[in-house]
mmCIF file of C-alpha atoms in Angstrom:
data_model
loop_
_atom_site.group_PDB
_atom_site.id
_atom_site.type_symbol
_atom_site.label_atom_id
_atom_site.label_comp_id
_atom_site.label_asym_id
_atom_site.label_seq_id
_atom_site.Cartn_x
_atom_site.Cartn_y
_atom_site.Cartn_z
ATOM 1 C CA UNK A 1 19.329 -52.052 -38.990
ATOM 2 C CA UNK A 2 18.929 -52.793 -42.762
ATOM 3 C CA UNK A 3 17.972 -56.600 -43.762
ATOM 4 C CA UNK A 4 17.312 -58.827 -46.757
ATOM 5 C CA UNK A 5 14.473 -61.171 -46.389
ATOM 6 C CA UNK A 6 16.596 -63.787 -47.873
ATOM 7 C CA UNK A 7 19.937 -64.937 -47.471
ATOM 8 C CA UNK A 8 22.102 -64.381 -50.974
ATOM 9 C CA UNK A 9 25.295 -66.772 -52.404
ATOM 10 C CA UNK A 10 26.288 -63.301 -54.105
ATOM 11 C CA UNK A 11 27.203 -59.642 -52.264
ATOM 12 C CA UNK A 12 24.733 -57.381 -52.118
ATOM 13 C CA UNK A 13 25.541 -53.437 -51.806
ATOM 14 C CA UNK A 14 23.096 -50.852 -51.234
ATOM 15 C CA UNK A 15 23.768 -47.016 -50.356
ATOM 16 C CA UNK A 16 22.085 -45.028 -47.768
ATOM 17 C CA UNK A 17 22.265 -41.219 -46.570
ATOM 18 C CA UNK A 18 20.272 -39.684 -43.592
ATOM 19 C CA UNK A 19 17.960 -36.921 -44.264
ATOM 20 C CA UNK A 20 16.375 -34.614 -41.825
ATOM 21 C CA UNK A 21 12.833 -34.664 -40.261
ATOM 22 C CA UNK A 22 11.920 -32.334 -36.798
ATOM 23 C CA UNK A 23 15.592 -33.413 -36.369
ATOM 24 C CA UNK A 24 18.176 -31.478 -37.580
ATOM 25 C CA UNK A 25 21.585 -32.445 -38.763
ATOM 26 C CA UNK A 26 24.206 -30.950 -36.752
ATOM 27 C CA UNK A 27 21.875 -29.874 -34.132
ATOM 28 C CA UNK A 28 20.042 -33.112 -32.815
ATOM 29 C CA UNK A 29 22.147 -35.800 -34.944
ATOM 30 C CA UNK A 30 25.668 -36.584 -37.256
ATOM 31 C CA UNK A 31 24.553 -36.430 -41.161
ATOM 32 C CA UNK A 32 26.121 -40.037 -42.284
ATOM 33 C CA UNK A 33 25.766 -41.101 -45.771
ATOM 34 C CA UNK A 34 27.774 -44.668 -47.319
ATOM 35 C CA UNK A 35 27.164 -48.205 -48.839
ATOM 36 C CA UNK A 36 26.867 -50.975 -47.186
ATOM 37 C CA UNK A 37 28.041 -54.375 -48.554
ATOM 38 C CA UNK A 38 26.274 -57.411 -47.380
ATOM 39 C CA UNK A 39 28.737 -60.684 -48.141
ATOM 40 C CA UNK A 40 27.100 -64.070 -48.978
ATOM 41 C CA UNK A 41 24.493 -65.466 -47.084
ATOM 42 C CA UNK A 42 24.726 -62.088 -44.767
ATOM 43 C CA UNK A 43 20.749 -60.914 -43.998
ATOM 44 C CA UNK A 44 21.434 -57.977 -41.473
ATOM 45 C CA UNK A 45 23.495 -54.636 -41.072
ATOM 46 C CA UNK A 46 24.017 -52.444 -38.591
ATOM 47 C CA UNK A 47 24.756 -47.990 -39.498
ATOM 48 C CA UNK A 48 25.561 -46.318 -36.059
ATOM 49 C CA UNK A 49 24.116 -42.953 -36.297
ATOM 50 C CA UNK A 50 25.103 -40.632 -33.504
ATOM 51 C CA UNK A 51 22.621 -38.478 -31.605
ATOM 52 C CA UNK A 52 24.212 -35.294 -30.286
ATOM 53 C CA UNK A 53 22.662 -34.204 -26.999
ATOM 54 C CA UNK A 54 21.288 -30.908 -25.944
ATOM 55 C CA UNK A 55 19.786 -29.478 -22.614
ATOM 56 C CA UNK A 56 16.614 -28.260 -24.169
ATOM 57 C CA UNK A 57 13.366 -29.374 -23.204
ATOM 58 C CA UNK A 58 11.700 -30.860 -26.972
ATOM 59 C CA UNK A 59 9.452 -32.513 -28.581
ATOM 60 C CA UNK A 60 10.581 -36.364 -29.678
ATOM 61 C CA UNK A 61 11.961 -35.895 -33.326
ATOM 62 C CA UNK A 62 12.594 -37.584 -36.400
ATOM 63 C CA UNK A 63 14.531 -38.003 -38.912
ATOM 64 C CA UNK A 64 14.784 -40.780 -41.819
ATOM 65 C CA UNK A 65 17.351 -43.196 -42.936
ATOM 66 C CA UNK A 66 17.216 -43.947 -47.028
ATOM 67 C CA UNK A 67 18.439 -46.630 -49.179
ATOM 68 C CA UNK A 68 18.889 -46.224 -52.624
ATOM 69 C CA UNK A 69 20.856 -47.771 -55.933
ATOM 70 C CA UNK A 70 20.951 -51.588 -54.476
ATOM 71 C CA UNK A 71 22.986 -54.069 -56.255
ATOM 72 C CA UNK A 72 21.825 -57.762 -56.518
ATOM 73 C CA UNK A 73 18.967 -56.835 -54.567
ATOM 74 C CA UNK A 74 15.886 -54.596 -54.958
ATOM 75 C CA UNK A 75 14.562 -52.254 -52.513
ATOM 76 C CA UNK A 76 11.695 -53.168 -50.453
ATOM 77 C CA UNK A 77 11.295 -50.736 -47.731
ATOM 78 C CA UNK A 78 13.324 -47.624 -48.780
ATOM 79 C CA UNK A 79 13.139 -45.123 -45.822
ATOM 80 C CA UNK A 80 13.380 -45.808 -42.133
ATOM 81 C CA UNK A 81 12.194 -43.640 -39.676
ATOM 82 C CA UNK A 82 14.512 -42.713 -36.483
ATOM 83 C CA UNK A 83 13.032 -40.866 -33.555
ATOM 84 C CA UNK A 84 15.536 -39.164 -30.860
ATOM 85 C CA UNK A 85 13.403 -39.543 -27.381
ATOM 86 C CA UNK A 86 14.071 -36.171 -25.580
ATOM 87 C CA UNK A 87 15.502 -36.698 -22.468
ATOM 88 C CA UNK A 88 15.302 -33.053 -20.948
ATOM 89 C CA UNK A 89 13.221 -31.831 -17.759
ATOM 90 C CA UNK A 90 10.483 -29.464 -18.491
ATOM 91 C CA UNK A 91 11.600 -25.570 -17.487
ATOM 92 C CA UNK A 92 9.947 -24.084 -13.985
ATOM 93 C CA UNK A 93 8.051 -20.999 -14.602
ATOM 94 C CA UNK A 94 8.387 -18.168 -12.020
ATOM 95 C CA UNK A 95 6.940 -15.224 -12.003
ATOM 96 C CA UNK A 96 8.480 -11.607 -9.905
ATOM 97 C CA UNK A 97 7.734 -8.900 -7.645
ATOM 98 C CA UNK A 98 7.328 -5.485 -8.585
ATOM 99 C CA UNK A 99 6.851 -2.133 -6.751
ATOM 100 C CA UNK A 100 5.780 1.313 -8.413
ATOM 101 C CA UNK A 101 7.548 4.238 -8.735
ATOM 102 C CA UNK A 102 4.318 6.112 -7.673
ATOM 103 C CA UNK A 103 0.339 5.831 -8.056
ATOM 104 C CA UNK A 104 0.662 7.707 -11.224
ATOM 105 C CA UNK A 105 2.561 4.697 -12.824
ATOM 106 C CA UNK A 106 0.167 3.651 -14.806
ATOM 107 C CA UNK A 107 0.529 0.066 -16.139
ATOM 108 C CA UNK A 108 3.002 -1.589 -14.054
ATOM 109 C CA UNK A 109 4.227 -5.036 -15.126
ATOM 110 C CA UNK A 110 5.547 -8.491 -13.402
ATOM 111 C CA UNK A 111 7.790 -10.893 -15.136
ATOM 112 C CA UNK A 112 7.343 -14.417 -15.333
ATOM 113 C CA UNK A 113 10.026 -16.434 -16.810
ATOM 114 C CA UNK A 114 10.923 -19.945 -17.599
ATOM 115 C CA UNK A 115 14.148 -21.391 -15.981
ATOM 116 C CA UNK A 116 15.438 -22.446 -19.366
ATOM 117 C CA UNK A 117 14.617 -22.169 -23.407
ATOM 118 C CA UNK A 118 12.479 -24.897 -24.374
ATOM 119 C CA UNK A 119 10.929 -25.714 -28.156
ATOM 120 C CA UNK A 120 7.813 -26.477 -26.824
ATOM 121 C CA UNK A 121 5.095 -23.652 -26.626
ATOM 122 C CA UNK A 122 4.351 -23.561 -23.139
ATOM 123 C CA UNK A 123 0.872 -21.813 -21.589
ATOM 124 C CA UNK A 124 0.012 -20.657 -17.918
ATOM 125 C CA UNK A 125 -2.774 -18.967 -16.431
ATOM 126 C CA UNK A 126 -2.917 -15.763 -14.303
ATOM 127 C CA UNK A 127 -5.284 -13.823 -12.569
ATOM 128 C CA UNK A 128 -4.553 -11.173 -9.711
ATOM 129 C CA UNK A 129 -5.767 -10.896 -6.577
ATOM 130 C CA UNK A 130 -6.620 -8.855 -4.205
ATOM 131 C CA UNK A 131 -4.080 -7.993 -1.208
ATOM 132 C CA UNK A 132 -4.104 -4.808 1.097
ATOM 133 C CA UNK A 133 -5.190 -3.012 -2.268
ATOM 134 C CA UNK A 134 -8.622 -3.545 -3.469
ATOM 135 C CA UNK A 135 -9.339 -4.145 -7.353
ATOM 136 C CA UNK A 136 -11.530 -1.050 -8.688
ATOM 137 C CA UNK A 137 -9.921 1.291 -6.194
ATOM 138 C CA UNK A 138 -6.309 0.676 -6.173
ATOM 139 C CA UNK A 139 -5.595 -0.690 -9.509
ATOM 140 C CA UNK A 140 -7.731 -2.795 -12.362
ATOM 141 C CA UNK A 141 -8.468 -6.472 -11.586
ATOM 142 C CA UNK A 142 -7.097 -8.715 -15.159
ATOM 143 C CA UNK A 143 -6.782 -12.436 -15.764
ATOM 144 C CA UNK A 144 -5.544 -14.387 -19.120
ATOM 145 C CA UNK A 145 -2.944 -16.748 -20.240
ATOM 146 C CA UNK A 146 0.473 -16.173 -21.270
ATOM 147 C CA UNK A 147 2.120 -18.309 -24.325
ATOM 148 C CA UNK A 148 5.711 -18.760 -24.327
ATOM 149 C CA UNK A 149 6.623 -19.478 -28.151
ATOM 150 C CA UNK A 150 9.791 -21.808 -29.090
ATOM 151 C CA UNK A 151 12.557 -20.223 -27.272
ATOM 152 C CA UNK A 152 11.054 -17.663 -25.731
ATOM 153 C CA UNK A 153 12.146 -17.450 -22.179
ATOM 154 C CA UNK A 154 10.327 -14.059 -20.491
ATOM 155 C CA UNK A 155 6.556 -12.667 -20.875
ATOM 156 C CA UNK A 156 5.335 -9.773 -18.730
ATOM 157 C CA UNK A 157 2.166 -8.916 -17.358
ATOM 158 C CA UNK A 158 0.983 -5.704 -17.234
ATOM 159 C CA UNK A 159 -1.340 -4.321 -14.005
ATOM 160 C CA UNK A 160 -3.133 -0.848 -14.080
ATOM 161 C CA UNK A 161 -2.895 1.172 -10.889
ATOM 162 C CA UNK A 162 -5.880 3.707 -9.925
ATOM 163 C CA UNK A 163 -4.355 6.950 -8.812
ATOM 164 C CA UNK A 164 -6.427 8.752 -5.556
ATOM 165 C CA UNK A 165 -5.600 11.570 -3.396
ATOM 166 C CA UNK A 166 -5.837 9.288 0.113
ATOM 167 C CA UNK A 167 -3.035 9.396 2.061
ATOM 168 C CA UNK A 168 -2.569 5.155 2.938
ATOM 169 C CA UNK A 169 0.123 2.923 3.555
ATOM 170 C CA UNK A 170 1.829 1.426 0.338
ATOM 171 C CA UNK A 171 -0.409 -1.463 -0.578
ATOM 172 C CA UNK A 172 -0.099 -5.003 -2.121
ATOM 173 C CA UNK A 173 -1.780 -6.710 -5.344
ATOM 174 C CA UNK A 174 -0.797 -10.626 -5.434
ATOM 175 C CA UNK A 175 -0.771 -12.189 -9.016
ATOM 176 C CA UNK A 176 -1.317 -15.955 -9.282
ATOM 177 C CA UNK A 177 0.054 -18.273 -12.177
ATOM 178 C CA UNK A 178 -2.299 -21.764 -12.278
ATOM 179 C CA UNK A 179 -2.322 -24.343 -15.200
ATOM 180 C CA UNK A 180 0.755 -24.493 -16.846
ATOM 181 C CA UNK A 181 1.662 -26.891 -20.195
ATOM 182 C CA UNK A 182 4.935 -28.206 -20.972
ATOM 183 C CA UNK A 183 6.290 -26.733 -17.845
ATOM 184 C CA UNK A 184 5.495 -26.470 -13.875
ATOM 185 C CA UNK A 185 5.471 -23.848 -11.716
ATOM 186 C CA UNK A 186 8.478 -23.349 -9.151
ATOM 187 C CA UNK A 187 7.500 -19.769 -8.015
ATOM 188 C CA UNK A 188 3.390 -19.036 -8.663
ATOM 189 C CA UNK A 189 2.656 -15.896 -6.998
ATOM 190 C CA UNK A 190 4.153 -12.259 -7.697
ATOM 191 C CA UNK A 191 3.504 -9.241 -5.851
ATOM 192 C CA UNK A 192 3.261 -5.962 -6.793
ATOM 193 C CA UNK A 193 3.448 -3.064 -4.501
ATOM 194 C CA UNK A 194 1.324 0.567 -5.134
ATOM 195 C CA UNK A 195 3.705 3.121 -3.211
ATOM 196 C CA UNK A 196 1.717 5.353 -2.230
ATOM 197 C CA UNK A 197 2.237 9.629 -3.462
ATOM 198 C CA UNK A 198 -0.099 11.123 -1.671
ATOM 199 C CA UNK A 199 0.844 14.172 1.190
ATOM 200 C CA UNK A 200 -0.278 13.055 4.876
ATOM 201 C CA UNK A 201 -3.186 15.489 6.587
ATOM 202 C CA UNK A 202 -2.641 18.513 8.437
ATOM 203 C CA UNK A 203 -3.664 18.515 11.595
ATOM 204 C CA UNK A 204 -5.551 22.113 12.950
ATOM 205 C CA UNK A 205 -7.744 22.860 15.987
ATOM 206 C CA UNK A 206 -10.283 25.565 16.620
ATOM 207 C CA UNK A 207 -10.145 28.888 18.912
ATOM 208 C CA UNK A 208 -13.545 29.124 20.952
ATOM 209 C CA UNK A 209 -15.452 31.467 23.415
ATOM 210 C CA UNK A 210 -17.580 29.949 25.693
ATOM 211 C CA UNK A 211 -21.737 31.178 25.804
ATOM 212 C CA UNK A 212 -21.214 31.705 29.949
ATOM 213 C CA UNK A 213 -19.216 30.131 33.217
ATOM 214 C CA UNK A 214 -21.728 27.594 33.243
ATOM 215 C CA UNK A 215 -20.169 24.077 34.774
ATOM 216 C CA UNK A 216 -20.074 22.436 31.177
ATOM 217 C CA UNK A 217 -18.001 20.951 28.983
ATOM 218 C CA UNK A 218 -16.664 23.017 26.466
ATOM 219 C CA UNK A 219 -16.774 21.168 23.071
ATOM 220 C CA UNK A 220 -13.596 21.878 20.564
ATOM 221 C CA UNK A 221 -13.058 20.377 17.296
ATOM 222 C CA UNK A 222 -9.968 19.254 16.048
ATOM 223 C CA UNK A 223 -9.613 18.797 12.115
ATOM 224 C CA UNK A 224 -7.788 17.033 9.654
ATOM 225 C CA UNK A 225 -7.087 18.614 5.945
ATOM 226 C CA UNK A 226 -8.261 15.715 4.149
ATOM 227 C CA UNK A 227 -9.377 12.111 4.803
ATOM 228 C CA UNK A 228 -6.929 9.665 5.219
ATOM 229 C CA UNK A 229 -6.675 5.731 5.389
ATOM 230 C CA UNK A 230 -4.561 5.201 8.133
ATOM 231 C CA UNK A 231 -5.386 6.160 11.523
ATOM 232 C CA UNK A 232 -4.010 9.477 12.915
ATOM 233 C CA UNK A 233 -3.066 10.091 16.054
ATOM 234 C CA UNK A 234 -2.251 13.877 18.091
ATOM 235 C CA UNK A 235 -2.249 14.220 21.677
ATOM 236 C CA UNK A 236 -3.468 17.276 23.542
ATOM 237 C CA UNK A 237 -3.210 18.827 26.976
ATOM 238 C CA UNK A 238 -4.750 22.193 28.272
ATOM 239 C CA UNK A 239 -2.614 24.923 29.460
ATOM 240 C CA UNK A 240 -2.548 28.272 31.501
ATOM 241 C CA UNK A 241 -2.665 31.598 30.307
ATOM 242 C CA UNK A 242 -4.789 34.076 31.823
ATOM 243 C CA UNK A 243 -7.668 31.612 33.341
ATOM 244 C CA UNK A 244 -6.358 28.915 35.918
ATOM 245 C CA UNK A 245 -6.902 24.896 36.274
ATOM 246 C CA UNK A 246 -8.113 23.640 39.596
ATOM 247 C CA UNK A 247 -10.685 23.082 42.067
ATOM 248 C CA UNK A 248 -10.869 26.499 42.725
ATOM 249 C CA UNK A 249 -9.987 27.780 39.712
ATOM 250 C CA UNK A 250 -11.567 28.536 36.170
ATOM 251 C CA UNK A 251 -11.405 24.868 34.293
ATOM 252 C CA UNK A 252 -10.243 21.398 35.019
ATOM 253 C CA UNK A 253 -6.536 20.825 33.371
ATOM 254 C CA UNK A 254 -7.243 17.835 31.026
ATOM 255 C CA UNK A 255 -5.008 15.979 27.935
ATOM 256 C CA UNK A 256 -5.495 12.888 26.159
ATOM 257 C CA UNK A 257 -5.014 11.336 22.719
ATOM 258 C CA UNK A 258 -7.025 12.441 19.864
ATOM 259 C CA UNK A 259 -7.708 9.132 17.346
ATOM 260 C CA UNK A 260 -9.170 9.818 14.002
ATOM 261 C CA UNK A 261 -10.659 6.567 12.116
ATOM 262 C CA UNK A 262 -9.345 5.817 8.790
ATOM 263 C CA UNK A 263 -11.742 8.506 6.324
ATOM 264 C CA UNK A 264 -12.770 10.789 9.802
ATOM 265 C CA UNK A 265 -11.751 14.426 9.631
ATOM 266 C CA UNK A 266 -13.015 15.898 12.547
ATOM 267 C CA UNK A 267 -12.631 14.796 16.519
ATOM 268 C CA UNK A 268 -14.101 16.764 19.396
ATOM 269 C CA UNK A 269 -12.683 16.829 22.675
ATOM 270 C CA UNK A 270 -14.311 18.169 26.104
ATOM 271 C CA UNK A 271 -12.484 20.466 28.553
ATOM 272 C CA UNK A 272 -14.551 21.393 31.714
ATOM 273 C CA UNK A 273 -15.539 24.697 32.627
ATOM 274 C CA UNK A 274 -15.631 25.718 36.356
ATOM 275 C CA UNK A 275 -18.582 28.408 37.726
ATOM 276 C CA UNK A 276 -17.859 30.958 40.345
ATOM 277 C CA UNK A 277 -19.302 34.041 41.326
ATOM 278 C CA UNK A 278 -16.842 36.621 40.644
ATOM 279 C CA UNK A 279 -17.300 39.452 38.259
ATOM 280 C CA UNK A 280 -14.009 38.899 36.335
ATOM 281 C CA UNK A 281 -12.365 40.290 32.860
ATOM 282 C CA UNK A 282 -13.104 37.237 30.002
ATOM 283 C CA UNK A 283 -10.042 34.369 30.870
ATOM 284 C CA UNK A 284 -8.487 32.228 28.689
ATOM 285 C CA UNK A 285 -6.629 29.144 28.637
ATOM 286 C CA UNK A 286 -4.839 27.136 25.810
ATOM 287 C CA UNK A 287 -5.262 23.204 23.967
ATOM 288 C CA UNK A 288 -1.911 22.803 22.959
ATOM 289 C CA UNK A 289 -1.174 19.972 19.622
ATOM 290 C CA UNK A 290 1.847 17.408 19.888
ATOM 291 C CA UNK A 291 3.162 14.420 18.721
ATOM 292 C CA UNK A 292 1.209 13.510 15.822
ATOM 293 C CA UNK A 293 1.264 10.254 13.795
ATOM 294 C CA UNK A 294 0.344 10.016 10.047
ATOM 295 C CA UNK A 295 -0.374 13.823 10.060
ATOM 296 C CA UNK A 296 1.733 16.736 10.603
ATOM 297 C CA UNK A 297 0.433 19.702 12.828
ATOM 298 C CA UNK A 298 -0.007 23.311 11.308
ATOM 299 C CA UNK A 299 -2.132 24.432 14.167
ATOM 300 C CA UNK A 300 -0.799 23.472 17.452
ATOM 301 C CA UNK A 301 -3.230 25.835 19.750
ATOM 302 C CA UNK A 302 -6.296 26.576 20.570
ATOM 303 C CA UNK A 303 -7.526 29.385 22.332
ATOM 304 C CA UNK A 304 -10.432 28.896 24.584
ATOM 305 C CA UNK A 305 -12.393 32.147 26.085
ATOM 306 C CA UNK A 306 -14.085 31.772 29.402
ATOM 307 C CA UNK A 307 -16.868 34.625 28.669
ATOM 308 C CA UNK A 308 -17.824 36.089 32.146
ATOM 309 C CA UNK A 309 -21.446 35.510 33.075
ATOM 310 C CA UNK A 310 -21.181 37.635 37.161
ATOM 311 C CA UNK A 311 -23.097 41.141 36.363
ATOM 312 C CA UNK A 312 -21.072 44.218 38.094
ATOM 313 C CA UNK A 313 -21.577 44.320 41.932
ATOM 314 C CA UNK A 314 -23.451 47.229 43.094
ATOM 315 C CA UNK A 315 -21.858 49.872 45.338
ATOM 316 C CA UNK A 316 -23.879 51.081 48.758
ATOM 317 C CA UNK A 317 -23.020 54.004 50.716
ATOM 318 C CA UNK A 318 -24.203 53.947 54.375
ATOM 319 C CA UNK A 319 -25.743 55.686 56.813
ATOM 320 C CA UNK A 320 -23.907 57.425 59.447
ATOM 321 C CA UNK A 321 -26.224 58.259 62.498
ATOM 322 C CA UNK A 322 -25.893 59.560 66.016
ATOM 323 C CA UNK A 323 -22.282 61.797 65.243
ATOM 324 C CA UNK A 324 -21.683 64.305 67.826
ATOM 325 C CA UNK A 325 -20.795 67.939 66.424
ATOM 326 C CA UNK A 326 -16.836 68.014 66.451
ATOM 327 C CA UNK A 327 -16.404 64.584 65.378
ATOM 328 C CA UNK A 328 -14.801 63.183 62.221
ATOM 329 C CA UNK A 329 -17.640 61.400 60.214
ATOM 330 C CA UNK A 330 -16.066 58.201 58.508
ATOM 331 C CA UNK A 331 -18.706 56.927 55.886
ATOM 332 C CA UNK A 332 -18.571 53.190 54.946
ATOM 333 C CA UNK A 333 -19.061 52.626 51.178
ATOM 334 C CA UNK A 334 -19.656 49.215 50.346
ATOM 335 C CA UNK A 335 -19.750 46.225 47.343
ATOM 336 C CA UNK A 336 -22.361 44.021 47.417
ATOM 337 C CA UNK A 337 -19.914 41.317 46.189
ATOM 338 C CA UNK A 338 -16.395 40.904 45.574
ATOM 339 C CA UNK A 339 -15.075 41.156 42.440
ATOM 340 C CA UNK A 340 -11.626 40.293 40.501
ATOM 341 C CA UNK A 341 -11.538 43.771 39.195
ATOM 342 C CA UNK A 342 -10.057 46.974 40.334
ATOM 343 C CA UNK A 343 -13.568 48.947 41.209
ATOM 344 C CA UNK A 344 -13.856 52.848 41.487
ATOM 345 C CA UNK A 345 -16.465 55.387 42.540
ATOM 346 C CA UNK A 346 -16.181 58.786 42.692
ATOM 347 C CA UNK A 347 -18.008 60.961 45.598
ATOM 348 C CA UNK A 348 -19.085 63.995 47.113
ATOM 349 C CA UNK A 349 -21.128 65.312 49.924
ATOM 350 C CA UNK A 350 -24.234 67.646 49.797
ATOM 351 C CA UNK A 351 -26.152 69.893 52.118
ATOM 352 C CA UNK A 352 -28.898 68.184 53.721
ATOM 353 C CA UNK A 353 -30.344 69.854 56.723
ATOM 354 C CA UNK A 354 -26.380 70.818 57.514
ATOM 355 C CA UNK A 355 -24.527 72.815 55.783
ATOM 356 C CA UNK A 356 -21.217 72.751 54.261
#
């Protein structure tokens, strides 16, 4: 609106042109420039200036309206000032999930990105945190801002991973955004996942001999190659080969499941030993490996020796008295207990008082 402070018996004409402020012609308004002619005793006009609207999120801006080279008038206040309110939501910040190609990746980043271009700067806060992976083992705790300039729609943020050689499941780092400006947060937490490059265990178990037939049980260890994070898993179960299971045999026939702990690399398992008396040959029996999780086997058996504690039996020849002359003598040779193995003596006679 342009007035005169007085009303005037003769036409007054003044010209005016817009010039630019934060505003910009052609982008946020219509450059207009003209005279206006006031008629007798007229005190107000009216220039229509049109606004052109956008869909980015702004600050309010200006721009100026000037009159100049008035005609039975003079200027009083030359330059208005016109500000365009913006009428555009604020952009949503989000921010993405990531997963690495390996441990060895280095710095890894997440996105965050505003839903639309906006002429504001606009800040927000991160800081990560920790998930199934632990900061100073798994990857390299950070925190900061992140400025989005005029126009500038995508800003990344990068995460250092920690290589190891422990076989683990793939693990999780959250990142949080808090505090934004000129903007709100739609989607405020990324996640980032380590995949994990290292080989699982192998899984081996030891031969032993036993120190006697004593009724113990025999200790044998079972090992893995290196630690791991994840519990492993391998069942077991004894079987024949030369020795025999049972009540009456050389060891009690036994299997269960062998559980390492995340970081344990040896187990121990127990398979009883059965006493008897009989001299025997050394037996042996086998632990046999299967089904392993979070391992693979490269030793499935074990070979357990039952050493033979029964000394040799003694051989006794006996007496033969009261034979009659013209009789067959039969002479009873004798063990003094039995034994499991083929036994063999040679013999002879010699004179005593008779002779051959």
């Amino acid at each position: 609106v342009v007035t005169l402070n007085n009303a005037s018996a003769l036409s007054v004409t003044v010209n005016y042109a817009t010039s630019d402020g934060t505003a910009i012609a052609g982008n946020d308004y219509t450059f207009d420039n003209g005279t206006l002619t006031f008629a007798p005793t007229v005190t107000s006009m009216t220039i229509p200036i049109t606004v052109l609207p956008d869909t980015i999120d702004e600050e309010n801006e200006t721009f100026s309206l000037n009159l100049s080279s008035p005609t039975n008038a003079i200027l009083g206040t030359a330059s208005g000032t016109v500000t365009i309110t913006d009428d555009d939501s604020a952009p949503t910040i989000s921010i993405s999930d990531n997963t690495t190609i390996n441990e060895a990746s280095g710095a890894t980043p997440l996105t965050v990105t505003l839903s639309a271009a906006s002429e504001r700067v606009i800040t927000v806060n991160y800081t990560t945190a920790n998930g199934t992976a632990n900061s100073g083992t798994d990857y390299v705790a950070t925190n900061g801002t992140l400025t989005f300039n005029a126009n500038v729609t995508s800003q990344t943020i990068p995460i250092s991973i920690l290589q190891d050689a422990l076989d683990e499941p793939n693990e999780t780092i959250s990142v949080n955004l808090s505090g934004p400006t000129n903007a709100t947060i739609l989607d405020g937490n990324g996640v980032l996942t380590i995949t994990d490059d290292d080989n699982a265990p192998s899984i081996t178990i030891d031969d032993v001999t036993t120190n006697n037939e004593a009724s113990i049980s025999q200790p044998v260890s079972i090992h893995l190659s290196a630690p791991s994070a994840q519990i492993v898993t391998v069942d077991w179960a004894t079987q024949d080969a030369t020795a025999v299971a049972g009540a009456t045999g050389d060891y009690v026939s036994s299997s269960n499941t062998a559980t390492f702990a995340a970081g344990e690399t040896t187990k121990q398992i127990n398979v009883p030993i059965l006493d008897d008396s009989l001299d025997e040959a050394n037996e042996t029996f086998e632990i046999r490996l299967s089904n392993a999780t979070n391992a693979s086997i490269s030793d499935n058996t074990s070979i357990v020796t039952i050493t033979d504690d029964e000394g040799l039996p003694s051989l006794s020849v006996q007496n033969l008295t009261h034979l009659t002359e013209n009789n067959q003598a039969a002479v009873v040779v004798t063990l003094n207990n039995a034994s499991a193995l083929s036994v063999t003596v040679n013999y002879a006679t010699s004179d005593g008082t008779a002779i051959a």
